mmCIF file of C-alpha atoms and ligand atoms in Angstrom:
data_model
loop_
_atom_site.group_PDB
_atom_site.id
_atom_site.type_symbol
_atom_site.label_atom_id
_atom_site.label_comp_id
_atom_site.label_asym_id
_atom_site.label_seq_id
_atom_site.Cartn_x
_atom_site.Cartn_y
_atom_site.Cartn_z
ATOM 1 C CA UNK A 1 8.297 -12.145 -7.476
ATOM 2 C CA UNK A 2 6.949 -15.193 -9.067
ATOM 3 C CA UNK A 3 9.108 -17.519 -11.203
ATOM 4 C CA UNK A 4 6.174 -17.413 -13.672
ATOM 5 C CA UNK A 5 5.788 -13.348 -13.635
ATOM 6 C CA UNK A 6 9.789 -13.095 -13.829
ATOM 7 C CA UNK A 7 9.586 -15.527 -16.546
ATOM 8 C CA UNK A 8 7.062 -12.978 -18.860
ATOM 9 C CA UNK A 9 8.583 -10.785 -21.351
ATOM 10 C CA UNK A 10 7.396 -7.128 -20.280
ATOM 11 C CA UNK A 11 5.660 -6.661 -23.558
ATOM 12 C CA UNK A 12 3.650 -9.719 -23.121
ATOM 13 C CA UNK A 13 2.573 -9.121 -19.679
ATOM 14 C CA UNK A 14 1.567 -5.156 -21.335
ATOM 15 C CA UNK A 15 -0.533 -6.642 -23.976
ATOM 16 C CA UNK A 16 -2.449 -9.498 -21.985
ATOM 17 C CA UNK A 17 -3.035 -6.705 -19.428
ATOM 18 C CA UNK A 18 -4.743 -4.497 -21.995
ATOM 19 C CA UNK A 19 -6.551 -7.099 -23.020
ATOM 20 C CA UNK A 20 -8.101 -8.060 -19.596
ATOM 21 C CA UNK A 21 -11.622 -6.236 -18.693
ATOM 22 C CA UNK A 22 -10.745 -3.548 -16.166
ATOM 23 C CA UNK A 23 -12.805 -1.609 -14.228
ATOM 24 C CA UNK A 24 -12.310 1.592 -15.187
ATOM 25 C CA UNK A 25 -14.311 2.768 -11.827
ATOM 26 C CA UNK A 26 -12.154 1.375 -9.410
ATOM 27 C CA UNK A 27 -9.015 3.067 -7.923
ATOM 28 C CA UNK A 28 -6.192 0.139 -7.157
ATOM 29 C CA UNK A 29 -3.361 0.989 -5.241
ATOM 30 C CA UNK A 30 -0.696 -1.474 -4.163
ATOM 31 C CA UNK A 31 1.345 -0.028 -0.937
ATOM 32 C CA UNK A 32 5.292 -1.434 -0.688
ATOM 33 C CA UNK A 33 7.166 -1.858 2.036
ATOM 34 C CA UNK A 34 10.753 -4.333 2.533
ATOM 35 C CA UNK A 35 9.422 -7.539 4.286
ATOM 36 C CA UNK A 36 5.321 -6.608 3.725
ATOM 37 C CA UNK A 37 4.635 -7.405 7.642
ATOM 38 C CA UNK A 38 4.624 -4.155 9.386
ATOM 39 C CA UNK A 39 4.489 -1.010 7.014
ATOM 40 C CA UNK A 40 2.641 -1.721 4.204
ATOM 41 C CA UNK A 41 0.097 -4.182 5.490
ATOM 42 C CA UNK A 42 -0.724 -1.497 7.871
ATOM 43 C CA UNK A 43 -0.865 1.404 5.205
ATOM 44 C CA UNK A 44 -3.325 -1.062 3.430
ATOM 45 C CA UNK A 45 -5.405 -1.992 6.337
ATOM 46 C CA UNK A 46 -5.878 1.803 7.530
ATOM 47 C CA UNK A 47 -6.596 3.135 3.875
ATOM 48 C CA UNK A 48 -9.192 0.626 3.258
ATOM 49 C CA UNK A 49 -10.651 1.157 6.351
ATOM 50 C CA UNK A 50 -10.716 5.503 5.634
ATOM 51 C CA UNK A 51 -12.236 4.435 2.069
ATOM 52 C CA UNK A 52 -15.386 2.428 3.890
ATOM 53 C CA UNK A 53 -15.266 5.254 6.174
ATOM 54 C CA UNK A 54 -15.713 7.799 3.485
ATOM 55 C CA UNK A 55 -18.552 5.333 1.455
ATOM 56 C CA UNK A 56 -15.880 4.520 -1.221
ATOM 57 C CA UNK A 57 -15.003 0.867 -0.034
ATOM 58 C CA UNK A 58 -16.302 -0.206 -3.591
ATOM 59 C CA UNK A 59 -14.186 2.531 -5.279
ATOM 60 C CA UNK A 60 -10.988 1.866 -3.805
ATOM 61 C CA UNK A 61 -9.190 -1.168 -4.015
ATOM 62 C CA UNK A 62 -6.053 -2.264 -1.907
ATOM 63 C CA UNK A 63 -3.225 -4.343 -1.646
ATOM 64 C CA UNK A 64 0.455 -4.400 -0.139
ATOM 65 C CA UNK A 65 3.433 -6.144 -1.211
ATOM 66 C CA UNK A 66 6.854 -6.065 0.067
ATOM 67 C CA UNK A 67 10.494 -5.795 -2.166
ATOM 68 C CA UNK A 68 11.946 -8.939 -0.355
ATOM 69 C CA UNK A 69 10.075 -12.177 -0.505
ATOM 70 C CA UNK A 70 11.840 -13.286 2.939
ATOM 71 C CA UNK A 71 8.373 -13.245 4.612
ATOM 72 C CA UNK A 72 6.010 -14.614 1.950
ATOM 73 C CA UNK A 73 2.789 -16.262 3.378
ATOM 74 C CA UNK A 74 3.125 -14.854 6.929
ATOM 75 C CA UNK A 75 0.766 -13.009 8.835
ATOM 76 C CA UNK A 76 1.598 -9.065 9.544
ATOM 77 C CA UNK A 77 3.932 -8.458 12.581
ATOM 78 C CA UNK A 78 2.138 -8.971 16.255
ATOM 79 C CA UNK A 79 3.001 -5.170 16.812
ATOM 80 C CA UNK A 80 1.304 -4.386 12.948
ATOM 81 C CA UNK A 81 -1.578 -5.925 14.238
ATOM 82 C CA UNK A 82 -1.976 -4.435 17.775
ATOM 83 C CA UNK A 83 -1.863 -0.737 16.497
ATOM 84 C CA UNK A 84 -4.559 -2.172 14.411
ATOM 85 C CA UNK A 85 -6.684 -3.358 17.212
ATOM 86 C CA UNK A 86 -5.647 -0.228 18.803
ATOM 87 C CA UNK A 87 -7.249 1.948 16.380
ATOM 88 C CA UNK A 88 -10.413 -0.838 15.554
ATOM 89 C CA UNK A 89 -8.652 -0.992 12.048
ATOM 90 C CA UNK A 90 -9.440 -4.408 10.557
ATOM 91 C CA UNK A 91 -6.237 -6.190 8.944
ATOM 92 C CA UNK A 92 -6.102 -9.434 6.896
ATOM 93 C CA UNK A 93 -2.996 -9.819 4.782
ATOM 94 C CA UNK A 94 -1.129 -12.530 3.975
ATOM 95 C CA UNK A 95 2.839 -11.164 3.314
ATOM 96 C CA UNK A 96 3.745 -11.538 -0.656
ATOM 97 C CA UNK A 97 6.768 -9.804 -2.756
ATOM 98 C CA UNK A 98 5.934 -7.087 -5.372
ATOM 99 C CA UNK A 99 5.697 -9.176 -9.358
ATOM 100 C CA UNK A 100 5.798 -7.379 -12.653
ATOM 101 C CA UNK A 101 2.471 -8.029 -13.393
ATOM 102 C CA UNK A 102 1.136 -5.345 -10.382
ATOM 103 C CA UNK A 103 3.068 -2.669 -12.464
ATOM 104 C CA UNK A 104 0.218 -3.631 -15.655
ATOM 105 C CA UNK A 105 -2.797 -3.962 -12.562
ATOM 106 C CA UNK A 106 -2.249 -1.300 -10.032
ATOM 107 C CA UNK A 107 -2.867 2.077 -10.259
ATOM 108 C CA UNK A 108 -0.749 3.719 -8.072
ATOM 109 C CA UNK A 109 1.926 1.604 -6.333
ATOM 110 C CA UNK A 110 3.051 3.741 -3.218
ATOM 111 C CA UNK A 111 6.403 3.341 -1.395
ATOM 112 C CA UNK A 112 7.031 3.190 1.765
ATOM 113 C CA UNK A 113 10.470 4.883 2.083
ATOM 114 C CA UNK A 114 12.963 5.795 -0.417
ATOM 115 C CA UNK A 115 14.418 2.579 -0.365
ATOM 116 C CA UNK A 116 11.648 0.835 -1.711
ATOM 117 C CA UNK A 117 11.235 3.675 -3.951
ATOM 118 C CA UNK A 118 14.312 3.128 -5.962
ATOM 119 C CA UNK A 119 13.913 -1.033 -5.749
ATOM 120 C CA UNK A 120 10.501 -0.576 -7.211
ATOM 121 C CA UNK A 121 11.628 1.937 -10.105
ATOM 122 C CA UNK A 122 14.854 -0.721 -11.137
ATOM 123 C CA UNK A 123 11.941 -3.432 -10.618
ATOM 124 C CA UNK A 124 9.761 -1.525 -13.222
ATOM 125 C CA UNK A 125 9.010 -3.546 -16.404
ATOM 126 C CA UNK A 126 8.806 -1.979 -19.687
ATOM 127 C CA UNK A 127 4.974 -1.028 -20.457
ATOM 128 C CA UNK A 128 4.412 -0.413 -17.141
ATOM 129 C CA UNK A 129 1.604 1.669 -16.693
ATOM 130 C CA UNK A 130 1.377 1.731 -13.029
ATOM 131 C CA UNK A 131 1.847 5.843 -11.298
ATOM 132 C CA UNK A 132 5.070 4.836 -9.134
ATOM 133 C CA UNK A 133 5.529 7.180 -5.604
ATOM 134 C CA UNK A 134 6.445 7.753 -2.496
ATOM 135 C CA UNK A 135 3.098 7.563 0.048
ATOM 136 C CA UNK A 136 4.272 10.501 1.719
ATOM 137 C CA UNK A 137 3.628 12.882 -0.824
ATOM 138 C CA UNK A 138 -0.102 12.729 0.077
ATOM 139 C CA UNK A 139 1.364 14.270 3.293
ATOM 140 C CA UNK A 140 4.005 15.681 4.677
ATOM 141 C CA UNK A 141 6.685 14.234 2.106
ATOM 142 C CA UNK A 142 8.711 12.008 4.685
ATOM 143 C CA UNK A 143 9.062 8.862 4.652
ATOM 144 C CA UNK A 144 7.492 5.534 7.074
ATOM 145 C CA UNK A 145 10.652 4.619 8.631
ATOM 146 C CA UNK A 146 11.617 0.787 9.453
ATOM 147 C CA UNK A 147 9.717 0.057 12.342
ATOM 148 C CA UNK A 148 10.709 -3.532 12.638
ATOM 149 C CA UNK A 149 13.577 -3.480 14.877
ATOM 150 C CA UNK A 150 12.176 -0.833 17.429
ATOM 151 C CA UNK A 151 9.341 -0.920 20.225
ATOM 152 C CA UNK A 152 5.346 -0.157 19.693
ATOM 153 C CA UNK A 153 6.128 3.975 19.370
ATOM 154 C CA UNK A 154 7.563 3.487 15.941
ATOM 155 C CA UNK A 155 4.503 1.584 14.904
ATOM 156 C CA UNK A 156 2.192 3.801 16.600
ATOM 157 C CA UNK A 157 3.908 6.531 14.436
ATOM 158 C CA UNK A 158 3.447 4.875 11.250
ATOM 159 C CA UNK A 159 -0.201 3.825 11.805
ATOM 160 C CA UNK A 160 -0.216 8.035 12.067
ATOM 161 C CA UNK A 161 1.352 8.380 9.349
ATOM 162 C CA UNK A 162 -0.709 5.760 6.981
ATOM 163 C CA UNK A 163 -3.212 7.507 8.405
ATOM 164 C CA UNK A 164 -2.684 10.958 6.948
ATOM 165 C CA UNK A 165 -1.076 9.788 3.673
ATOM 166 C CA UNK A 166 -4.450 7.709 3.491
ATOM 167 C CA UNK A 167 -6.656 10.562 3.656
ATOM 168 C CA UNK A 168 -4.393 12.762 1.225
ATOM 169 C CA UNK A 169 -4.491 10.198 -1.289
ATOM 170 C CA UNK A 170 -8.193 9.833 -0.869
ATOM 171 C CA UNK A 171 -8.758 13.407 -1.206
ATOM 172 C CA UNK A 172 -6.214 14.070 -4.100
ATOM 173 C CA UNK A 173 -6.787 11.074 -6.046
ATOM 174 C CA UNK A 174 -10.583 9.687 -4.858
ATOM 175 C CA UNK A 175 -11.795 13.754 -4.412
ATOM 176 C CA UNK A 176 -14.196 12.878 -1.812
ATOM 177 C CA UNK A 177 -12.977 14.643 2.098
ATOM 178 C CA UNK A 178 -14.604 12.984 4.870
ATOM 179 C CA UNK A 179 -16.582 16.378 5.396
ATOM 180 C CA UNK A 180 -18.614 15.629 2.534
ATOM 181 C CA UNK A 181 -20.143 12.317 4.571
ATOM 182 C CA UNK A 182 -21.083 14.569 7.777
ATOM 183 C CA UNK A 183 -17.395 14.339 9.119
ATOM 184 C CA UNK A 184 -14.538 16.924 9.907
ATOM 185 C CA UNK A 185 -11.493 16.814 8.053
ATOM 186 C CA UNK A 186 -8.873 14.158 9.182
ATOM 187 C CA UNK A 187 -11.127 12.302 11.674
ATOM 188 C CA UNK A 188 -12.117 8.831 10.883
HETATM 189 P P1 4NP B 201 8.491 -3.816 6.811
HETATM 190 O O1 4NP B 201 9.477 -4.105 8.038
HETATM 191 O O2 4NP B 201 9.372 -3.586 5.609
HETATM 192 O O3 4NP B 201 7.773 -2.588 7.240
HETATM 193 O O4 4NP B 201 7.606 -5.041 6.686
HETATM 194 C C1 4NP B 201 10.468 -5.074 8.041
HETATM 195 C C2 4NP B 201 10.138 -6.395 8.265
HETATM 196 C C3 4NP B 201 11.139 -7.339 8.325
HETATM 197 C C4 4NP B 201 12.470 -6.961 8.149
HETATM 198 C C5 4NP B 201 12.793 -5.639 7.914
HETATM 199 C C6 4NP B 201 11.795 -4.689 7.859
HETATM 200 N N1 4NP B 201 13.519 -7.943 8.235
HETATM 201 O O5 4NP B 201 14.670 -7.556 8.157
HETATM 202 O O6 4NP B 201 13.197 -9.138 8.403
#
């Protein structure tokens, strides 16, 4: 969080929010994770990349944030970005903690475990407008476990699993299924 977000009464940051021109077109989801260097810079980089894939790259708009600020400005873990090049997912993310202010801009802010869950929902300011969740329930409701202190199989498993809660969100929320641009269900 910034010193100059924390610093904005909640009502203040509600009204110069309605006040901004939004695009009303545009879908923008924030995905949360603890340190913002394996999970959620992952989630982001795989559901941007299953928006292009679906033609809705323009629709969809995507960040990721983390509850702790202990990794702010650093690149996503080595192991983040080899499941990436794994999969020829593109990733680009710079680590930052979650500020009021995405509350007021994001859409959806998706969790990555229930952790994060409850830190966002305390971290909530009033006005927020902001539909608050775990990602899993676009899946199979479980949770992307910490990865961090493991080997490349947990990571592997959450690029899996950003995978599937990508295209559930995409589906629920977007309403466009890959089959509808020539492709099967679930494939990228
Ligand atoms: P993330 O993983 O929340 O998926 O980015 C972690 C990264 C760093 C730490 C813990 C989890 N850490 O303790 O430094």
């Amino acid at each position: 969080m910034s010193a100059s977000d924390s610093d904005i009464p909640a009502a203040a940051l509600a009204r110069e929010h309605a006040s901004m021109p939004g695009d009303e077109s545009k879908v923008k989801v924030l995905v949360v994770c603890l340190g913002n260097i394996c999970r959620s810079p992952l989630a982001e980089a795989v559901l941007k990349h299953a928006a292009a894939q679906r033609g809705l790259g323009d629709r969809v708009e995507v960040d990721s944030a983390g509850t702790a600020a202990y990794h702010t400005g650093e690149e996503p873990d080595v192991r983040t970005v080899q499941v990436c090049k794994e999969n020829k997912i593109p990733i680009d993310h710079l680590a930052r903690a979650v500020k009021p202010r995405d509350f007021l801009e994001f859409n959806y802010i998706l969790a990555a475990d229930r952790q994060n869950l409850s830190n966002l929902t305390r971290m909530k300011p009033k006005g927020a407008t902001a539909i608050v969740k775990l990602f899993g329930e676009y899946g199979d409701g479980k949770v992307i476990d910490d990865p961090y202190y493991g080997g490349m199989h947990g990571f592997q498993k959450a690029y899996e699993q950003c995978l599937s809660y990508s295209n559930g969100f995409l589906d629920a929320v977007v309403g466009e299924t890959p089959k509808a641009h020539g492709k099967k269900a679930g494939q990228l």
